C-alpha positions as a printed NumPy array, in Angstrom:
array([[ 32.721, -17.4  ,   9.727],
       [ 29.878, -15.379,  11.762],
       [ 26.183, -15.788,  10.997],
       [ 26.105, -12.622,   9.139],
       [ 29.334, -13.993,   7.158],
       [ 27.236, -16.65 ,   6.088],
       [ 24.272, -15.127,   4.941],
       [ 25.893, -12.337,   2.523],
       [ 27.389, -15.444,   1.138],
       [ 24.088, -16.863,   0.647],
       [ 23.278, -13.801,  -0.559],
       [ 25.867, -13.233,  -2.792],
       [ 25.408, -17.142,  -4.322],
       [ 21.776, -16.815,  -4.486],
       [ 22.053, -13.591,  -6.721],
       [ 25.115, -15.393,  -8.83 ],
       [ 22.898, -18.521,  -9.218],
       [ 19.654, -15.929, -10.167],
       [ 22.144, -14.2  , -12.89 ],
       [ 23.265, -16.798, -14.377],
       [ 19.953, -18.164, -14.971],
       [ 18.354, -15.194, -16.065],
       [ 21.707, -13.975, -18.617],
       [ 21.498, -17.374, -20.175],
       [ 17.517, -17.011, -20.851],
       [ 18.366, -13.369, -22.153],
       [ 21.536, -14.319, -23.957],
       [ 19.431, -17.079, -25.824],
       [ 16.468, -14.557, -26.674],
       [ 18.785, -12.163, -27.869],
       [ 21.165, -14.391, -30.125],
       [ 21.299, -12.721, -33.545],
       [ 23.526, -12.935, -37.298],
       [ 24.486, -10.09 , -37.292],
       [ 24.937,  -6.336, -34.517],
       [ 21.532,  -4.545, -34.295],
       [ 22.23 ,  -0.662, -35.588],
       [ 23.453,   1.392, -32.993],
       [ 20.753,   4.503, -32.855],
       [ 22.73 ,   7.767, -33.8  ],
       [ 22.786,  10.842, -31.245],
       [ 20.569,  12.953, -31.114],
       [ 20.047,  16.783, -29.797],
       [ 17.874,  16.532, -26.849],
       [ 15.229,  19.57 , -25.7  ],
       [ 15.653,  22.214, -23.657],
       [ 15.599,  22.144, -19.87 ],
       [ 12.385,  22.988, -18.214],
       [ 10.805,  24.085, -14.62 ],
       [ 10.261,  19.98 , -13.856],
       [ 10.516,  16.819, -15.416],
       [  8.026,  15.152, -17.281],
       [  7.469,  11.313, -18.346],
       [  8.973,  10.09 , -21.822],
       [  6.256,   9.968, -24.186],
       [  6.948,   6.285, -24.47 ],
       [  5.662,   5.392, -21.292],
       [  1.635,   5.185, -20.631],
       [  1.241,   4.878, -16.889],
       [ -1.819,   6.461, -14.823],
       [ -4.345,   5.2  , -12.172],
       [ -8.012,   4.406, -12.544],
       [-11.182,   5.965, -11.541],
       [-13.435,   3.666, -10.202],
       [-16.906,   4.107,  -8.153],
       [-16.857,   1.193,  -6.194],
       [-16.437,  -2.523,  -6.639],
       [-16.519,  -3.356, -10.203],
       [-17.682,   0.149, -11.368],
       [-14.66 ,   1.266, -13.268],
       [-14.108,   3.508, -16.266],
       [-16.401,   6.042, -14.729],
       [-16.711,   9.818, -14.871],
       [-14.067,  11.017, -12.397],
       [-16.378,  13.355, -11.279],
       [-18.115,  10.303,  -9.727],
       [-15.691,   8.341,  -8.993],
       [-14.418,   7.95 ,  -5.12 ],
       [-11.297,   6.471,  -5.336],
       [ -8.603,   6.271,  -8.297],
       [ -6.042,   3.104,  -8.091],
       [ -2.459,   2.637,  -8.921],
       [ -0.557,   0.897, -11.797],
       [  0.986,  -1.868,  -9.462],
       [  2.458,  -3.35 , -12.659],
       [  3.673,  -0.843, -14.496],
       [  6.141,   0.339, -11.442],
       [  9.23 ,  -1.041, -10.314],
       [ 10.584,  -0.996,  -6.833],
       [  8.761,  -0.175,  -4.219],
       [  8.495,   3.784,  -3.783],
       [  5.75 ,   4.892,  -5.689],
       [  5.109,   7.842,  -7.512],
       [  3.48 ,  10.563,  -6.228],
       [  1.716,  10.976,  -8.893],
       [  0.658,   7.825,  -8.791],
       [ -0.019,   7.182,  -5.255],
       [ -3.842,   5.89 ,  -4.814],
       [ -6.496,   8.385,  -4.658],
       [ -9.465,   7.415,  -1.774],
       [-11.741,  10.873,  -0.91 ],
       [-15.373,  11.244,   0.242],
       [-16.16 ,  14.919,  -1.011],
       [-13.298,  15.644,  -3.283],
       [-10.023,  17.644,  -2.601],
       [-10.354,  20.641,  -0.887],
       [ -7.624,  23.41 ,  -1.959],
       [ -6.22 ,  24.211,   1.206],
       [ -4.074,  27.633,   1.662],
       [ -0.841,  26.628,   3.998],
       [ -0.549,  30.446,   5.43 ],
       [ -4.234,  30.059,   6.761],
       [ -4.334,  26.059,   7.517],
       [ -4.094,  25.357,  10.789],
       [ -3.572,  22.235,  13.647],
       [ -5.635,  22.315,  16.689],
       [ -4.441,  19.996,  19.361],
       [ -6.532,  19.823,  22.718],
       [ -8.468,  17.522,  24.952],
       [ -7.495,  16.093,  28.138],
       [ -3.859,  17.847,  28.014],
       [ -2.176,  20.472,  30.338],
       [ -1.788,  22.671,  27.025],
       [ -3.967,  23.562,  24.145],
       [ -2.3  ,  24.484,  20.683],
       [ -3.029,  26.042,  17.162],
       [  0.137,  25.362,  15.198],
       [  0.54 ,  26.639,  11.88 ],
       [  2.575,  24.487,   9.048],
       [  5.538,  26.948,   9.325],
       [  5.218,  26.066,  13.074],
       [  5.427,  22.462,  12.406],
       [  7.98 ,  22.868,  10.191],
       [  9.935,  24.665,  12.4  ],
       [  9.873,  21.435,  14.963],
       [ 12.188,  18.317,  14.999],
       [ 11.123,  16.31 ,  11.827],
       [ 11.665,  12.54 ,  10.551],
       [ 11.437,  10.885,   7.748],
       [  9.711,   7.588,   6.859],
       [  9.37 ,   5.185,   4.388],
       [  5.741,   3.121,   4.826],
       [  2.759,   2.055,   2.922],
       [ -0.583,   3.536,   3.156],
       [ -3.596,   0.903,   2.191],
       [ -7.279,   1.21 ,   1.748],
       [ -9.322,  -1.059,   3.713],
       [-11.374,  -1.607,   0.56 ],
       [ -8.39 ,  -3.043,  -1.314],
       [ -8.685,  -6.599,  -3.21 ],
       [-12.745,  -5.783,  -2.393],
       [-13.081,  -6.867,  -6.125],
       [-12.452, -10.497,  -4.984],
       [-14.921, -10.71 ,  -2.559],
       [-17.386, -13.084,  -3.92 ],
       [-16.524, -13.713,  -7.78 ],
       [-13.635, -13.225,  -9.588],
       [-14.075, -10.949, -13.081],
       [-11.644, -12.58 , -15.309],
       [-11.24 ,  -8.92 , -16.868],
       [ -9.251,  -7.58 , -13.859],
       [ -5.515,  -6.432, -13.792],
       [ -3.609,  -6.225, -10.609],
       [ -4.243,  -2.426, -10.976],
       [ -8.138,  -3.119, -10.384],
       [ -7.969,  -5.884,  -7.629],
       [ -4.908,  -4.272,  -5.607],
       [ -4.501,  -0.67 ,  -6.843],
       [ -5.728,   0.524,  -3.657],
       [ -1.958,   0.797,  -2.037],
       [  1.415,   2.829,  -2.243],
       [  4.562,   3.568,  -0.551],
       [  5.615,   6.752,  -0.166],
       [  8.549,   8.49 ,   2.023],
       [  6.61 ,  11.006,   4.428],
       [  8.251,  13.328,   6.286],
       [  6.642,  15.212,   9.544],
       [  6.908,  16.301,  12.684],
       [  6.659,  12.812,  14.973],
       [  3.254,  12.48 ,  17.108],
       [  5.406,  11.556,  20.283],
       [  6.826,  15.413,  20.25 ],
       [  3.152,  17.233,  19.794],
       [  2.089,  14.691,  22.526],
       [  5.335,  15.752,  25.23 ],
       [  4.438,  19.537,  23.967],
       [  0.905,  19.62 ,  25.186],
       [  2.057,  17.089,  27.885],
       [ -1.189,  14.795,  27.289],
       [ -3.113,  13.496,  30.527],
       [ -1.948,   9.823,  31.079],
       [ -5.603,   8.944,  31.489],
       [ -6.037,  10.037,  27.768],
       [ -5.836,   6.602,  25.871],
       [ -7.461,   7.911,  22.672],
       [ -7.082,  10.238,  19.977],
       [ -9.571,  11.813,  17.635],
       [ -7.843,  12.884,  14.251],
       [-10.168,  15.094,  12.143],
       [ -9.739,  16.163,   8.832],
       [-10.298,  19.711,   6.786],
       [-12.717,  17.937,   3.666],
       [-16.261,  18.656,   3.59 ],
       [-17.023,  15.369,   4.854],
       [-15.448,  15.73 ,   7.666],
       [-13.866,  12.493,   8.216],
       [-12.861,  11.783,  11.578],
       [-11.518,   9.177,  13.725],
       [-11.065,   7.668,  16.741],
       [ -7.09 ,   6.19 ,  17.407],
       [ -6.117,   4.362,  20.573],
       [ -3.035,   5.74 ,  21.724],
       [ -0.772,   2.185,  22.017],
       [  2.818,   2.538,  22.564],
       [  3.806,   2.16 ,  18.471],
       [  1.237,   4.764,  17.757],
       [  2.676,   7.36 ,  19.855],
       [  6.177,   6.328,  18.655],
       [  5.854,   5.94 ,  14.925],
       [  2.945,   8.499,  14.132],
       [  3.784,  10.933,  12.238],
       [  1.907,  14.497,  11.241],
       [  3.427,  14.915,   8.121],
       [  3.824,  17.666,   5.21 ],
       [  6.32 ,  16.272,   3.079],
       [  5.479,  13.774,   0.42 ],
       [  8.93 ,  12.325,  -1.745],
       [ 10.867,  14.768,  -1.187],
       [  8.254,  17.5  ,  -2.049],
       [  5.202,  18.739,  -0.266],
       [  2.073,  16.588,  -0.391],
       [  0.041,  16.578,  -2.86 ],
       [ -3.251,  18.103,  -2.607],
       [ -5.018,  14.748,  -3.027],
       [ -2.985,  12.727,  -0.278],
       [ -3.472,  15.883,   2.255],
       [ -1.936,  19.264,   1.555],
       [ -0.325,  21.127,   3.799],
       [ -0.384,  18.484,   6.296],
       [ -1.93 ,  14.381,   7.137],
       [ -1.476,  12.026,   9.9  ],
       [  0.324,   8.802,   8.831],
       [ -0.079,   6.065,  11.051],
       [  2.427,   3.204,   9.811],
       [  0.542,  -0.415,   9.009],
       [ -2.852,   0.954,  10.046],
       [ -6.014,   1.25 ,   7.852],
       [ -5.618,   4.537,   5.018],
       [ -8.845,   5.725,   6.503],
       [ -6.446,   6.634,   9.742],
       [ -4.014,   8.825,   7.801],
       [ -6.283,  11.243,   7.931],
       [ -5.948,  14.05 ,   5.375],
       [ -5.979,  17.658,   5.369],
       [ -5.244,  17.122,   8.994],
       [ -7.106,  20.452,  11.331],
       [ -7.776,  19.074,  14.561],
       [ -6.166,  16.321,  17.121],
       [ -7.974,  15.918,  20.448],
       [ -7.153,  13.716,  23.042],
       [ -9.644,  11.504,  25.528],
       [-10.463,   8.417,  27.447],
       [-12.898,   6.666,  25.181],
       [-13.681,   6.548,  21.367],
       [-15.719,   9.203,  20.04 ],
       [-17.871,   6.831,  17.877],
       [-17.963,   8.824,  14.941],
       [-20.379,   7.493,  11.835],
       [-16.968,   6.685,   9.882],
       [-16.235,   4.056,  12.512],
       [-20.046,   2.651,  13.42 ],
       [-22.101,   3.034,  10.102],
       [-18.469,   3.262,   8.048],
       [-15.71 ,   1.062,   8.398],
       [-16.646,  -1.748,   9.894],
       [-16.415,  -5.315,   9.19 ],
       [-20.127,  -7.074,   8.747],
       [-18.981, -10.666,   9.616],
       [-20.575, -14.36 ,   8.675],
       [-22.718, -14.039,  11.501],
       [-24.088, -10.953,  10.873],
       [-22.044,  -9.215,  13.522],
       [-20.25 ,  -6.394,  12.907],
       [-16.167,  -6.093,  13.664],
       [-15.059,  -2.447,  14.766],
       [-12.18 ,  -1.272,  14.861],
       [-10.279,  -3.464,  12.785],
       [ -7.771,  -1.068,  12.436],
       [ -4.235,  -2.706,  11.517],
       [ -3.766,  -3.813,   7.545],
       [ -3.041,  -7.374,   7.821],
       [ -0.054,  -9.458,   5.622],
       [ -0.716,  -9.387,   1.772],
       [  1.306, -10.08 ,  -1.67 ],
       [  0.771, -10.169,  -5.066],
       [  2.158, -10.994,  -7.872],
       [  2.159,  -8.264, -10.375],
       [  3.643,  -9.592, -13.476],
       [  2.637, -11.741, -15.099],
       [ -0.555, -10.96 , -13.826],
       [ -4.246, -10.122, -14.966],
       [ -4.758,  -9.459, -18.706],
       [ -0.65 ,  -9.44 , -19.58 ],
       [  0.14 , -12.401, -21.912],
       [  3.512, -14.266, -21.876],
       [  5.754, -16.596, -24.193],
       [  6.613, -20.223, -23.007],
       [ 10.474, -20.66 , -21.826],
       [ 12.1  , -18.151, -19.546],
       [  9.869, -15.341, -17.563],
       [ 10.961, -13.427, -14.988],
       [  8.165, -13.604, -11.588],
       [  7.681, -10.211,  -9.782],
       [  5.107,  -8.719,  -6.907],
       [  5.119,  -7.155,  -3.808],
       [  4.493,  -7.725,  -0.506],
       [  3.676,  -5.922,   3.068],
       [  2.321,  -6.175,   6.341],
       [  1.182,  -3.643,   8.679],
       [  2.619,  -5.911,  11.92 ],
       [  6.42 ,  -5.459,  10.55 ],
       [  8.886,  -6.6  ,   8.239],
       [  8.054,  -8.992,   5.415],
       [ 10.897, -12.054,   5.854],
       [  9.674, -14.867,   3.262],
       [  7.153, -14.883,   0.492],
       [  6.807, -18.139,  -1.386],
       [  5.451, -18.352,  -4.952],
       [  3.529, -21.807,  -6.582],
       [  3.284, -21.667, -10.284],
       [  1.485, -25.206,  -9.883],
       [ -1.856, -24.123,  -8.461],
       [ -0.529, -24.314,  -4.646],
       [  0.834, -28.159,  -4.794],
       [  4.33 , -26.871,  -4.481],
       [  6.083, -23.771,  -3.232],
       [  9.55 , -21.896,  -3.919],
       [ 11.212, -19.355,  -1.95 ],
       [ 11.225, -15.768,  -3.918],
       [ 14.115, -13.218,  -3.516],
       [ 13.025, -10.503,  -1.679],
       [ 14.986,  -7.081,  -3.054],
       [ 17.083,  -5.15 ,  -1.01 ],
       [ 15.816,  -3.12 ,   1.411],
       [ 13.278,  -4.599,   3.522],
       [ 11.903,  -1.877,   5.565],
       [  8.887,  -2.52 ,   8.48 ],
       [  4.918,  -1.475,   6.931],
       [  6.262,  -0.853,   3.895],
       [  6.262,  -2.474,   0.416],
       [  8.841,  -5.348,  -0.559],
       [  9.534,  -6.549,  -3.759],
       [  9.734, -10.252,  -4.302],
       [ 11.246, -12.229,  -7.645],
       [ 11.937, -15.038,  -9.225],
       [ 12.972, -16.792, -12.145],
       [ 10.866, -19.302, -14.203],
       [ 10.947, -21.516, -17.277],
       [  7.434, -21.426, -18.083],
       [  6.632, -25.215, -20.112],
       [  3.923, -23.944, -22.025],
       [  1.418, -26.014, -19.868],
       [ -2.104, -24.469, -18.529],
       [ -1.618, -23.295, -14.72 ],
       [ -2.272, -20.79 , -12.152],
       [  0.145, -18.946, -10.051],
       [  0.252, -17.712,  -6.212],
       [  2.281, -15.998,  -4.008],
       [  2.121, -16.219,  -0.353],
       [  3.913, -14.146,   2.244],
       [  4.97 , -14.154,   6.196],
       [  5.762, -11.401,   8.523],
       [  8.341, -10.95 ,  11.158],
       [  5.119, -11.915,  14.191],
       [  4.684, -14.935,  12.13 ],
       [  1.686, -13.999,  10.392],
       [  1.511, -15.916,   7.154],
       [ -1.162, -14.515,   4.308],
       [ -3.879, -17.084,   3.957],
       [ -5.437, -18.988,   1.083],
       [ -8.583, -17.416,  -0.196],
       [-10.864, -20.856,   1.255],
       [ -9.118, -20.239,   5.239],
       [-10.167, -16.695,   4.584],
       [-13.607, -17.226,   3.836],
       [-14.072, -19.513,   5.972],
       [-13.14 , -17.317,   8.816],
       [-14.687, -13.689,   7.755],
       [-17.486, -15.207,   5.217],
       [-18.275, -13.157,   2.093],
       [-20.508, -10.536,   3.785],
       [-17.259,  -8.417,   4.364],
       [-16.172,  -5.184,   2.317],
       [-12.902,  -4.422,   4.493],
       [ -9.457,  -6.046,   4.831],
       [ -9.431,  -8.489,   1.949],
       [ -5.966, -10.368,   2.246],
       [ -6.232, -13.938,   0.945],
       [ -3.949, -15.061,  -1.605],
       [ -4.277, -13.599,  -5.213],
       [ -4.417, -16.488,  -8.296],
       [ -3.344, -15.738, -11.883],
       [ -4.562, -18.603, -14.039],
       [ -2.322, -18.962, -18.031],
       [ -3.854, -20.86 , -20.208],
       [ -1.98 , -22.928, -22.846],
       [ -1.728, -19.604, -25.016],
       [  0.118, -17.499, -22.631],
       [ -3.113, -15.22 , -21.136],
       [ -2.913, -14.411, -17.357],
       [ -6.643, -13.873, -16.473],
       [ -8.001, -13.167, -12.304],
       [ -9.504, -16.178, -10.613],
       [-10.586, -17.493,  -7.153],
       [ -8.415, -19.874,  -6.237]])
């Protein structure tokens, strides 16, 4: 028997083991005298132009106007966060997909939008979106993160929170585009250019500078497709750069001009903006790669559960690679337990983790930890601290708590 014999065997006795324990819980919860009525048949409505959500299902994001300013007027809010636990999977809606803008969303036309690429290059460009479309295009699944997200955790811990207010600030999305790599061979950029400046069409003008590694070039992608469709006007119709595992400040929206150079350009949204005020009072700058995170999203903040069988879910992701273990302690970090991670796990991109557990009806908190394929394990919130101090905004990645009491209630907490 090969190595890969032996772990879809594994596999295979891991998921038997998981069934069985979860159809016994189920079968016992469901136990009844006599058949529940079978609901009749019913005429359904016509068909329509596009789908819409059942009416039984409440799912949207929140406005917010900064750490723990929620429920605001969304004409002042600046960012709007997704239901983490209301989905399932890992693609998310686009819908859905976290909002983060600085001066609204401009409504772009696609005929008149164009791409300026120039700099040090032998070639300078104006592509329109039919242009780009008309080039080579992949497809990609990855997750796009604000920097801010889990920024509600920073210094206290509002037992009020769900998982949609202290991690909200992340989806994953397929994107399809036209790779960087090919606009970069098609102006045949100078080899002394080791930087990019990516600059977007909003009124704010939100530009930044990218070094031009090796990954960048090859996994970059100028995309116009969002799930299958065209982006959405608030992720960056017609067109955005995605830059796989890197900060959502990056994937620049409403993409109009890529320029190529030597140095940084030290724009404001990478010197007054966007950079990490440390326990020293230094400031870290270009922090620019989203570091390994998970959470558990149910049970989590403000849910309630029954003691005996409950069913552990979250999701995990690092912007270094693929996600290979994430542990979960529903004893307040004394002891630890391998979670399943769902089929597939793709590189920078969202995994979903499970597992089962007989809950005794006890007071406790519960953690989930995760590791990436460099080794990079997600740290507890007091190693975190420690390290970065609590003057920090940006890339908040220590280990989320959900505390139960004896009555079921899953409230946020600092470890």
């Amino acid at each position: 028997m090969t190595p890969s014999d032996r772990k879809a065997v594994s596999r295979r006795n891991f998921l038997a083991a998981s069934a069985g324990v979860a159809g016994a819980a189920i079968a016992r919860a469901s136990s009844a005298d006599t058949l529940a009525d079978v609901p009749p048949r019913v005429l359904g409505d016509a068909l329509s132009g596009h789908s819409e959500r059942s009416q039984y299902v409440d799912i949207s994001r929140i406005p917010e106007a900064g750490p723990g300013m929620r429920n605001v007027d969304p004409s002042l809010a600046i960012n709007s966060k997704t239901p983490l636990q209301k989905l399932v999977g890992t693609i998310t809606p686009s819908a859905l997909h976290y909002e983060r803008s600085h001066a609204g969303v401009p409504n772009l036309d696609p005929a008149k939008h164009r791409l300026l690429i120039h700099g040090m290059a032998e070639k300078q460009l104006v592509l329109s979106v039919d242009d780009l479309k008309a080039m080579p295009a992949v497809s990609r699944i990855a997750f796009i993160e604000c920097t801010g997200n889990g920024w509600e955790n920073w210094k206290s811990a509002d037992e009020n929170l769900t998982v949609q207010n202290t991690h909200g600030l992340i989806s994953t999305n397929e994107w399809t585009g036209v790779p960087l790599g090919y606009l970069i061979d098609l102006v045949k950029k100078d080899r002394k250019s080791t930087w990019m400046l990516a600059e977007g069409g909003d009124a704010a003008g939100v530009a930044r500078s990218i070094p031009l590694t090796d990954e960048i070039m090859r996994e970059a992608i100028v995309a116009y497709g969002q799930n299958g469709e065209p982006l959405r006007p608030a992720h960056g119709f017609p067109i955005r750069l995605v830059l796989p595992g890197y900060e959502g400040n990056l994937n620049i929206k409403w993409l109009r001009r890529l320029k190529f150079g030597d140095e940084p350009w030290m724009t404001r949204w990478e010197t007054s903006r966007y950079t990490q005020l440390l326990a020293n009072g230094k400031a870290m700058q270009f922090q620019l790669r989203q570091e390994v995170n998970s959470v558990i999203t149910s049970p989590s903040g403000m849910m309630e559960i029954k003691k005996g069988y409950n069913r552990i879910t979250g999701l995990a992701w690092s912007g270094y690679g693929k996600i290979t273990k994430v542990e979960i302690s529903v004893d307040d970090g004394k002891t630890w337990k391998a979670a399943q991670l769902n089929l597939p796990v793709l590189p920078k991109s969202q995994s979903r983790f499970q597992m089962d557990w007989e809950w005794d009806g006890k007071a406790t908190k519960i953690v989930s930890r995760s590791t990436d394929e460099k080794g990079n394990v997600q740290p507890d919130r007091a190693s975190f601290i420690a390290k970065v101090g609590t003057n920090a905004l940006f890339h908040y990645n220590a280990q989320q708590t959900w505390s139960i009491d004896a009555s079921g209630r899953v409230r946020n907490v600092l470890a």
